[in-house]
Amino acid sequence: IQFLYFIEDTMGVSPYTIFIRQTAQNKALKGLTFQQRGQAVAKLYKALSASDKAALIKKAKAAPAITITKVPLSVIDQARAKNIPINLVKENWHSTKGHSTQARLNNIAQKAGLKVYSDSDKAALIEAALAIIKITNGLAPILGQTHASKIPVGLVAKNSTKGASTQSRPNKNAQKAGSE
């Protein structure tokens, strides 16, 4: 069994997998439990001659590699956070090279012509939005209009030095206590 260690690097399918597929229709193994069948197939494999094992290795090299087509949920969650369409990620995930999940997602977005904002870019956009809201609220008395200065829940920037948010939500309990 020691010869199997180097096979992992050179083949997509192991010779043992090929052997299991060949024994699937073996009538002698019918009616056995899963555990008994596994033990019987292992004994048969160990009993193979060197030439039979060489033939299995040849078939394993010729067999197509098993490919994983499912994208992990953690990747899909990160793609959603970056506003990258999920179907785009699913179509391109396995063909995209990159050392990290973030690098691969950025490569997918760039190929599709999408702009992915970094956290510092998002913080700058939020600060600009806050400045516009302050200016608009300052003009409200002049124009005779009132504007709500609420920011959507997802658009709260973190202060890069302290980790605190630049926009704080009013505490509902404090409002109730103040109105009584």
Short mmCIF file of C-alpha atoms in Angstrom, two decimals:
data_model
loop_
_atom_site.label_atom_id
_atom_site.label_comp_id
_atom_site.label_asym_id
_atom_site.label_seq_id
_atom_site.Cartn_x
_atom_site.Cartn_y
_atom_site.Cartn_z
CA ILE A 1 0.00 0.00 0.00
CA GLN A 2 3.00 2.31 0.30
CA PHE A 3 3.05 2.84 -3.46
CA LEU A 4 -0.27 4.70 -3.19
CA TYR A 5 1.33 7.75 -1.55
CA PHE A 6 2.87 9.11 -4.76
CA ILE A 7 -0.26 8.41 -6.81
CA GLU A 8 -2.23 11.21 -5.12
CA ASP A 9 0.00 13.80 -6.83
CA THR A 10 -0.15 12.33 -10.33
CA MET A 11 -3.74 11.08 -10.70
CA GLY A 12 -7.22 12.38 -10.14
CA VAL A 13 -8.52 8.85 -9.39
CA SER A 14 -6.68 6.22 -7.36
CA PRO A 15 -6.18 2.64 -8.59
CA TYR A 16 -8.19 1.44 -5.57
CA THR A 17 -11.17 3.52 -6.77
CA ILE A 18 -10.91 1.87 -10.18
CA PHE A 19 -10.78 -1.55 -8.47
CA ILE A 20 -13.88 -0.75 -6.38
CA ARG A 21 -15.77 0.22 -9.55
CA GLN A 22 -14.74 -3.06 -11.19
CA THR A 23 -15.95 -5.14 -8.23
CA ALA A 24 -19.32 -3.36 -8.02
CA GLN A 25 -21.00 -6.12 -10.07
CA ASN A 26 -19.15 -9.01 -8.38
CA LYS A 27 -21.83 -11.60 -7.48
CA ALA A 28 -19.72 -13.01 -4.63
CA LEU A 29 -19.99 -9.66 -2.82
CA LYS A 30 -23.77 -9.31 -3.17
CA GLY A 31 -25.76 -9.54 0.06
CA LEU A 32 -22.89 -8.44 2.30
CA THR A 33 -23.25 -5.54 4.72
CA PHE A 34 -21.35 -2.36 3.94
CA GLN A 35 -18.62 -3.20 6.45
CA GLN A 36 -18.27 -6.80 5.26
CA ARG A 37 -18.16 -5.69 1.63
CA GLY A 38 -15.42 -3.14 2.40
CA GLN A 39 -13.33 -5.74 4.17
CA ALA A 40 -13.80 -8.27 1.35
CA VAL A 41 -12.84 -5.73 -1.35
CA ALA A 42 -9.73 -4.73 0.66
CA LYS A 43 -8.65 -8.38 0.90
CA LEU A 44 -9.19 -8.86 -2.83
CA TYR A 45 -7.16 -5.73 -3.58
CA LYS A 46 -4.28 -6.82 -1.33
CA ALA A 47 -4.27 -10.21 -3.06
CA LEU A 48 -3.75 -8.67 -6.54
CA SER A 49 -0.50 -9.40 -8.32
CA ALA A 50 1.95 -6.65 -9.23
CA SER A 51 0.95 -6.84 -12.90
CA ASP A 52 -2.76 -6.44 -12.00
CA LYS A 53 -1.92 -3.43 -9.83
CA ALA A 54 0.16 -1.96 -12.67
CA ALA A 55 -2.83 -2.36 -14.99
CA LEU A 56 -5.03 -0.54 -12.44
CA ILE A 57 -2.46 2.28 -12.22
CA LYS A 58 -2.50 2.59 -16.01
CA LYS A 59 -6.32 2.80 -16.01
CA ALA A 60 -6.24 5.33 -13.16
CA LYS A 61 -3.87 7.59 -15.11
CA ALA A 62 -6.17 7.42 -18.14
CA ALA A 63 -9.34 8.10 -16.09
CA PRO A 64 -10.56 11.71 -15.87
CA ALA A 65 -9.95 13.51 -12.61
CA ILE A 66 -12.86 13.98 -10.24
CA THR A 67 -13.70 17.68 -10.14
CA ILE A 68 -15.44 19.50 -7.34
CA THR A 69 -18.14 21.77 -8.71
CA LYS A 70 -19.74 23.03 -5.53
CA VAL A 71 -18.73 26.41 -4.13
CA PRO A 72 -18.45 26.52 -0.30
CA LEU A 73 -21.12 28.51 1.53
CA SER A 74 -18.46 30.66 3.22
CA VAL A 75 -17.34 31.85 -0.23
CA ILE A 76 -20.91 32.64 -1.23
CA ASP A 77 -21.39 34.64 1.98
CA GLN A 78 -18.23 36.66 1.25
CA ALA A 79 -19.36 37.24 -2.35
CA ARG A 80 -22.71 38.57 -1.07
CA ALA A 81 -20.87 40.95 1.27
CA LYS A 82 -18.88 42.28 -1.70
CA ASN A 83 -22.03 42.54 -3.88
CA ILE A 84 -20.68 40.08 -6.44
CA PRO A 85 -23.47 38.10 -8.15
CA ILE A 86 -23.61 34.52 -6.83
CA ASN A 87 -24.16 32.94 -10.25
CA LEU A 88 -21.00 34.70 -11.47
CA VAL A 89 -19.02 33.21 -8.57
CA LYS A 90 -20.44 29.71 -9.15
CA GLU A 91 -19.59 29.82 -12.86
CA ASN A 92 -16.01 31.08 -12.40
CA TRP A 93 -14.85 29.88 -8.97
CA HIS A 94 -13.00 26.72 -10.02
CA SER A 95 -11.39 28.30 -13.09
CA THR A 96 -10.07 31.33 -11.17
CA LYS A 97 -6.63 31.23 -9.65
CA GLY A 98 -5.70 33.00 -6.43
CA HIS A 99 -4.01 32.35 -3.13
CA SER A 100 -6.91 33.44 -0.97
CA THR A 101 -10.68 33.59 -1.17
CA GLN A 102 -10.60 37.39 -1.34
CA ALA A 103 -8.06 37.35 -4.20
CA ARG A 104 -10.17 34.89 -6.17
CA LEU A 105 -13.36 36.91 -5.61
CA ASN A 106 -11.57 40.09 -6.69
CA ASN A 107 -10.29 38.32 -9.85
CA ILE A 108 -13.84 37.17 -10.69
CA ALA A 109 -15.19 40.69 -10.18
CA GLN A 110 -12.43 42.26 -12.30
CA LYS A 111 -13.03 39.82 -15.17
CA ALA A 112 -16.73 40.75 -15.09
CA GLY A 113 -15.90 44.47 -15.00
CA LEU A 114 -17.28 45.00 -11.49
CA LYS A 115 -15.75 47.44 -9.00
CA VAL A 116 -15.11 45.91 -5.57
CA TYR A 117 -14.65 48.48 -2.84
CA SER A 118 -12.19 47.96 -0.02
CA ASP A 119 -13.14 48.71 3.58
CA SER A 120 -11.29 52.05 3.47
CA ASP A 121 -13.18 52.99 0.26
CA LYS A 122 -16.48 52.13 1.95
CA ALA A 123 -15.56 54.23 4.99
CA ALA A 124 -14.75 57.21 2.74
CA LEU A 125 -18.06 56.85 0.89
CA ILE A 126 -19.97 56.72 4.18
CA GLU A 127 -18.16 59.80 5.50
CA ALA A 128 -19.05 61.65 2.29
CA ALA A 129 -22.69 60.58 2.68
CA LEU A 130 -22.68 61.83 6.29
CA ALA A 131 -21.27 65.19 5.17
CA ILE A 132 -24.01 65.54 2.53
CA ILE A 133 -26.66 64.73 5.14
CA LYS A 134 -25.25 67.40 7.51
CA ILE A 135 -25.23 69.99 4.73
CA THR A 136 -28.77 69.03 3.70
CA ASN A 137 -30.00 69.25 7.30
CA GLY A 138 -28.32 72.65 7.61
CA LEU A 139 -30.21 73.91 4.55
CA ALA A 140 -33.57 72.53 5.70
CA PRO A 141 -34.62 75.60 7.74
CA ILE A 142 -33.71 77.88 4.84
CA LEU A 143 -35.67 75.80 2.34
CA GLY A 144 -38.51 75.12 4.76
CA GLN A 145 -38.08 71.36 4.50
CA THR A 146 -37.12 68.67 6.96
CA HIS A 147 -34.88 65.78 6.06
CA ALA A 148 -34.33 62.56 7.96
CA SER A 149 -30.66 61.97 8.63
CA LYS A 150 -30.88 58.25 9.18
CA ILE A 151 -28.31 56.06 7.52
CA PRO A 152 -29.29 52.50 6.53
CA VAL A 153 -28.14 49.88 9.03
CA GLY A 154 -25.60 48.31 6.63
CA LEU A 155 -23.80 51.61 6.01
CA VAL A 156 -22.01 52.15 9.29
CA ALA A 157 -18.28 52.76 8.85
CA LYS A 158 -15.71 51.69 11.36
CA ASN A 159 -13.13 54.17 12.62
CA SER A 160 -9.77 52.78 11.50
CA THR A 161 -7.94 53.82 14.68
CA LYS A 162 -10.40 52.87 17.40
CA GLY A 163 -12.70 50.36 15.69
CA ALA A 164 -15.75 52.40 16.71
CA SER A 165 -18.48 53.34 14.28
CA THR A 166 -18.77 56.90 12.98
CA GLN A 167 -22.56 56.82 13.22
CA SER A 168 -24.27 55.73 16.42
CA ARG A 169 -27.90 54.68 16.62
CA PRO A 170 -30.07 56.22 19.33
CA ASN A 171 -30.78 53.90 22.22
CA LYS A 172 -34.52 53.09 22.26
CA ASN A 173 -34.51 52.50 26.02
CA ALA A 174 -32.92 55.91 26.63
CA GLN A 175 -35.61 57.57 24.50
CA LYS A 176 -38.38 55.86 26.47
CA ALA A 177 -36.83 56.83 29.79
CA GLY A 178 -36.43 60.45 28.62
CA SER A 179 -40.04 60.75 27.50
CA GLU A 180 -41.49 59.63 30.85
#
